[in-house]
Tab-separated table of C-alpha atoms in Angstrom:
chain	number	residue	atom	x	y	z
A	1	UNK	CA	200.886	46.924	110.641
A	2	UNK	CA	199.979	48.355	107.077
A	3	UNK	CA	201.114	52.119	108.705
A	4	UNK	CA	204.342	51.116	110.030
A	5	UNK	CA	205.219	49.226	106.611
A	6	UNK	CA	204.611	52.879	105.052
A	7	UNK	CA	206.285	55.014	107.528
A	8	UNK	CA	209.270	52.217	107.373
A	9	UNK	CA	209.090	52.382	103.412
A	10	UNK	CA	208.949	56.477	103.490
A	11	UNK	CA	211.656	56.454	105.498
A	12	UNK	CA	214.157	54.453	103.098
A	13	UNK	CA	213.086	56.545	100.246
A	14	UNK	CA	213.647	59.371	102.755
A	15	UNK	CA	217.770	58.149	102.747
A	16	UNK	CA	218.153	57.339	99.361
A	17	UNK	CA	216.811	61.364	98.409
A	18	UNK	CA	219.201	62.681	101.394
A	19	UNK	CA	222.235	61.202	99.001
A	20	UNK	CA	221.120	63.810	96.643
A	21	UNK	CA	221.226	67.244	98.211
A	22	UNK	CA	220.780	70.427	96.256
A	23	UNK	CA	222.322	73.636	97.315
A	24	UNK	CA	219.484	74.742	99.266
A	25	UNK	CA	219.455	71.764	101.308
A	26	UNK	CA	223.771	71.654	101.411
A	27	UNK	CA	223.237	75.501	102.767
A	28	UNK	CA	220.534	74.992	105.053
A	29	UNK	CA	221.465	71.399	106.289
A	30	UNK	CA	222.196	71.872	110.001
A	31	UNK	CA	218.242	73.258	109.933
A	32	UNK	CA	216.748	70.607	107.818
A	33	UNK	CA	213.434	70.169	108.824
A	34	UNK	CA	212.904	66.325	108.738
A	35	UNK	CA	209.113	65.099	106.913
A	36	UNK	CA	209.932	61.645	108.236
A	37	UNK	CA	210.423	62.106	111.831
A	38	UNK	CA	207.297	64.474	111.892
A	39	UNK	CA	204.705	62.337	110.336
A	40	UNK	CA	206.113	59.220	112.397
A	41	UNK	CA	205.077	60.760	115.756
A	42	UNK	CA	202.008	62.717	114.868
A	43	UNK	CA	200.626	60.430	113.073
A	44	UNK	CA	200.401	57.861	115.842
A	45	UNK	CA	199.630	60.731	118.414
A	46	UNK	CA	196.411	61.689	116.281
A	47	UNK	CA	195.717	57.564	115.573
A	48	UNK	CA	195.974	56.891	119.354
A	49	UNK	CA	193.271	60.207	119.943
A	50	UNK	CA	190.930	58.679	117.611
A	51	UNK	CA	190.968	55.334	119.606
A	52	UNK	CA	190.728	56.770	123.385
A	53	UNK	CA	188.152	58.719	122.168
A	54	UNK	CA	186.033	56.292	120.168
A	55	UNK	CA	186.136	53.852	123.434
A	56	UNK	CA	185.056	56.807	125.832
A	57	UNK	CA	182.256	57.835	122.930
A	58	UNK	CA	182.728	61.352	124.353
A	59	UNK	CA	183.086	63.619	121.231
A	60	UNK	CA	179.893	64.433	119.600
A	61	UNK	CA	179.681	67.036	116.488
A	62	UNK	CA	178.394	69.906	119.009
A	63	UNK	CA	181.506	69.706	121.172
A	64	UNK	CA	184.131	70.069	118.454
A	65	UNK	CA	182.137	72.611	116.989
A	66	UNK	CA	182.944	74.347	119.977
A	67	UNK	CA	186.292	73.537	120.278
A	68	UNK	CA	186.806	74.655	116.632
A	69	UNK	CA	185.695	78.186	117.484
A	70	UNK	CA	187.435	78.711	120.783
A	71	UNK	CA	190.366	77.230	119.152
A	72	UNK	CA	190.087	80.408	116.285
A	73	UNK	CA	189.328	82.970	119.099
A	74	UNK	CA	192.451	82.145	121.115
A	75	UNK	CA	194.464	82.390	117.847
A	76	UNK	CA	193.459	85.797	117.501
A	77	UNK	CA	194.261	86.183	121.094
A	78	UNK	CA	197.446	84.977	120.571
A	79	UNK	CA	198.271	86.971	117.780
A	80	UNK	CA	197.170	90.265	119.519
A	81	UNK	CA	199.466	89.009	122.648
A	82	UNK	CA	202.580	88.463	119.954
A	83	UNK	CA	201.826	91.976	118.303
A	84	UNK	CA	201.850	93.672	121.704
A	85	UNK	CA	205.032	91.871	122.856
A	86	UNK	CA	207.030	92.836	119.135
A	87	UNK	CA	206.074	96.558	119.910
A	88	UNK	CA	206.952	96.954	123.657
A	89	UNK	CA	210.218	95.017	122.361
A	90	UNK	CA	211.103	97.760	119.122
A	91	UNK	CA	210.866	100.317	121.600
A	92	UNK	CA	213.643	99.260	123.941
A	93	UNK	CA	212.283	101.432	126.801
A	94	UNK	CA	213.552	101.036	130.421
A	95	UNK	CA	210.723	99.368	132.616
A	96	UNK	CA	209.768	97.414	129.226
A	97	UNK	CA	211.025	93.986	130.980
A	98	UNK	CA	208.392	93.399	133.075
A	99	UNK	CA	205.467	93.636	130.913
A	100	UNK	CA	207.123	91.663	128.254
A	101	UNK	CA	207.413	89.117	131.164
A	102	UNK	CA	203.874	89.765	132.021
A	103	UNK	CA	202.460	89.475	128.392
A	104	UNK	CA	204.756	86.311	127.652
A	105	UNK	CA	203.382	84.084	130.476
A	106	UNK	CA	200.013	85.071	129.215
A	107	UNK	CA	200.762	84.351	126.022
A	108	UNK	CA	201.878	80.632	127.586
A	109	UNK	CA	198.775	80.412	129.011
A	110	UNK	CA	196.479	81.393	125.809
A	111	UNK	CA	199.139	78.364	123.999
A	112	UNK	CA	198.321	75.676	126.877
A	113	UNK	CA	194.699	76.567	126.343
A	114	UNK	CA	194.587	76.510	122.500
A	115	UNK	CA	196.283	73.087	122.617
A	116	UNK	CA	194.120	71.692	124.814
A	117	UNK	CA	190.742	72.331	121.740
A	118	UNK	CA	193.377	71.303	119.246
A	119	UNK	CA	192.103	67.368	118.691
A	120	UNK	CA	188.801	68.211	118.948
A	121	UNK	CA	188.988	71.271	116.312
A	122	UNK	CA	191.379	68.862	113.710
A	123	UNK	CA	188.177	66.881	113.683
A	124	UNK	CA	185.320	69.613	113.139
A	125	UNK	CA	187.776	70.220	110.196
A	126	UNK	CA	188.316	66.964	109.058
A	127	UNK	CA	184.849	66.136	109.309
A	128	UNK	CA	184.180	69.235	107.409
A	129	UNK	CA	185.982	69.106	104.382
A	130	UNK	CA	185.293	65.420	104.142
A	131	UNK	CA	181.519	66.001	104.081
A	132	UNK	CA	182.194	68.408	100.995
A	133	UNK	CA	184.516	66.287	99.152
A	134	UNK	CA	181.781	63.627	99.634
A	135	UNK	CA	179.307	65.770	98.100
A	136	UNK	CA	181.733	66.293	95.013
A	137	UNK	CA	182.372	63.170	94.769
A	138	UNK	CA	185.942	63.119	95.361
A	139	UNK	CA	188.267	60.500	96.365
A	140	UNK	CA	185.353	58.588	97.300
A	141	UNK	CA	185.889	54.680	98.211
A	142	UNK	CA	182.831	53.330	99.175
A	143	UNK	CA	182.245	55.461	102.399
A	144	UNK	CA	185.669	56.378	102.694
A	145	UNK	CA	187.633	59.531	101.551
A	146	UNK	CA	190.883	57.925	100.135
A	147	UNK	CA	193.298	59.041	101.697
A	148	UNK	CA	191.088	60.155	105.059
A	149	UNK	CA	191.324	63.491	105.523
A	150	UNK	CA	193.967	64.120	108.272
A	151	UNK	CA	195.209	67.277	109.440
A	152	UNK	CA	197.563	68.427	112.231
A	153	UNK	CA	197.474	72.513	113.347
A	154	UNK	CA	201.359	73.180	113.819
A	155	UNK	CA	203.516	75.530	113.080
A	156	UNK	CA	204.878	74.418	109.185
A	157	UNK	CA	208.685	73.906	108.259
A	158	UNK	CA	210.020	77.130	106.420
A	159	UNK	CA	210.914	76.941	103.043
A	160	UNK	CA	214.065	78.197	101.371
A	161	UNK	CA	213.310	78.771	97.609
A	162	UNK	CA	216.580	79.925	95.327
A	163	UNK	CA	216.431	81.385	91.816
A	164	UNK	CA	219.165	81.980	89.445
A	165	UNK	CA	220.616	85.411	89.325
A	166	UNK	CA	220.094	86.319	85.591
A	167	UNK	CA	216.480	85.284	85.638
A	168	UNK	CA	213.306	84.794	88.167
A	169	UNK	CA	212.588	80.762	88.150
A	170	UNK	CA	212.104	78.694	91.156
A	171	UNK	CA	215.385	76.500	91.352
A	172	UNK	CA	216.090	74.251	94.309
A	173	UNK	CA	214.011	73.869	97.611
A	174	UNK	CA	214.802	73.161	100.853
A	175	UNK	CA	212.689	72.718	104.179
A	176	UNK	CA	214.079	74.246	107.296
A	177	UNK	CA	212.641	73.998	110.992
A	178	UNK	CA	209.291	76.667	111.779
A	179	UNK	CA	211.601	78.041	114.556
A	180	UNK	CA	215.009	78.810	112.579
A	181	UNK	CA	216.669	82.199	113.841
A	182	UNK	CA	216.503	85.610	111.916
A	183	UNK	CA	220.221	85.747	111.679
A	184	UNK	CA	220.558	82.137	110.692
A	185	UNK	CA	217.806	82.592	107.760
A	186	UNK	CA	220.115	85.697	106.522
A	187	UNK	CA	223.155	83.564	106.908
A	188	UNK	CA	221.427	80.774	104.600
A	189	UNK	CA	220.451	83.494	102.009
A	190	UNK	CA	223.758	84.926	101.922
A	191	UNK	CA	225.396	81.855	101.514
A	192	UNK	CA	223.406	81.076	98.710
A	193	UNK	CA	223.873	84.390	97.078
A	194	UNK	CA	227.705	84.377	97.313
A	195	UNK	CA	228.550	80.866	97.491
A	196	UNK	CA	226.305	79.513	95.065
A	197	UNK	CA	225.597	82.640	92.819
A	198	UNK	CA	221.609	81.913	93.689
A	199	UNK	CA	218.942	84.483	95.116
A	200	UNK	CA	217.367	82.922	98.235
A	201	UNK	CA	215.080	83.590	100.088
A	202	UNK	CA	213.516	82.021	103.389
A	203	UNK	CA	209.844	82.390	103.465
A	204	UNK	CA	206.815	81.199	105.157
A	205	UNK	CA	204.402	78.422	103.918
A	206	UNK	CA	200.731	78.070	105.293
A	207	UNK	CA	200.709	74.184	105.007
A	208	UNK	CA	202.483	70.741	103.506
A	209	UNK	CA	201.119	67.829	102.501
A	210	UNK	CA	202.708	65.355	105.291
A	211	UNK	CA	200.316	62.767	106.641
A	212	UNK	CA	198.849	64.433	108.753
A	213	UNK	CA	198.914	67.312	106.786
A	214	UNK	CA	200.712	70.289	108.487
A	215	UNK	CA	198.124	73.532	108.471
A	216	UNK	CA	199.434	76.401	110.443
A	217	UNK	CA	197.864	77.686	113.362
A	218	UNK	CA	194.819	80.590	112.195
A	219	UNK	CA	192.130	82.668	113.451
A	220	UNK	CA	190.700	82.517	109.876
A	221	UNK	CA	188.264	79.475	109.663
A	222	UNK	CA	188.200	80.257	106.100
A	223	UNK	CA	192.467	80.073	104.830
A	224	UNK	CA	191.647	76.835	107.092
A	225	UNK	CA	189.270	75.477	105.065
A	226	UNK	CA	191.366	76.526	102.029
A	227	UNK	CA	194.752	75.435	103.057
A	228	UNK	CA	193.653	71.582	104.585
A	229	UNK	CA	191.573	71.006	101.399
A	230	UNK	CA	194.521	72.531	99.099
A	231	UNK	CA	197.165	70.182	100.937
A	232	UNK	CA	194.189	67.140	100.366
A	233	UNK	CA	194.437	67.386	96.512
């Protein structure tokens, strides 16, 4: 009850702030990447996890251990598949088609199997960086870590940062969806620029501090670490 009173709260706040756009948001809105709706269904998703798998007592410490390290090495696998596939595409060869095919429903594959650790590896995380910030005493309640520790591997929103032309300061923000087109983050940049009279740019971000927190998908258990207790504090 308490968690849909603060999704339901969060979301009215969420309305009142869309009344209010800044120019990155007016120039990016058909791309708007909405907090709201994200947290809403992952958070459940990840609550509902936690309760299947506390009834079936079937995770223990050793098995997401596991899962945390095969989730890492098919990241890197991943990334060596997307590599492969972005140089057999610059070169535009005839014949190319059918090993992009190839490598792409491998790469599908490698995805499907990834997901299927990714529960168990949010929790050798979780677990993780709790245990430390209990040591530090940190955002300790009692037991408890206030707020719980809570992460979700997926791919972040994209941020559009502006600066005024005369000088280099961060301006207004936007978040845009992880899987906006090339052309249409050029379009949003140059509408900026020539519209606005701002310097944009679209970049990537490595987390955000939703609930779950959003920590992109890595082969480095390390800028894991990093980024979920980063987005924590």
């Amino acid at each position: 009850m308490k968690i849909a009173l603060a999704i339901i709260l969060v979301a009215v706040l969420q309305v009142d702030d869309n009344l209010k756009f800044n120019q990155a948001e007016q120039a990016s809105a058909a791309y708007r990447f909405s907090i709201v709706g994200w947290e809403a269904g992952n958070l459940l998703d990840k609550w509902v996890y936690r309760f299947v798998e506390l009834l079936a007592s079937r995770t223990n410490k050793a098995t997401r251990h596991k899962a945390l390290y095969e989730y890492l090495d098919l990241s890197h696998q991943i990334q060596n598949q997307r590599d492969e596939i972005n140089v057999l595409a610059s070169r535009r060869s005839k014949g190319q088609s059918s090993s992009i095919t190839a490598l792409e429903i491998e790469l599908s594959k490698l995805k499907s199997r990834r997901e299927s650790r990714r529960n168990e590896a949010e929790e050798m995380v979780e677990a993780t960086v709790s245990a430390v910030l209990s040591e530090l005493g940190l955002g300790s309640f009692g037991p408890f870590d206030y707020p719980p520790v809570d992460i979700r591997f997926d791919n972040p929103p994209k941020l559009v940062v502006t600066s005024p032309r005369t000088s280099i300061s961060r301006s207004d923000e936007a978040l845009v969806v992880p899987g906006i087109p090339i052309g249409k983050r050029e379009s949003i940049e140059n509408n900026l620029f020539y519209e606005a009279g701002l310097s944009a740019i679209v970049t990537e971000i490595g987390g955000i501090a939703t609930y779950p927190a959003i920590i992109a998908p890595s082969s480095s258990l390390q800028d894991i670490l990093r980024t979920t207790a980063h987005e924590w504090i």
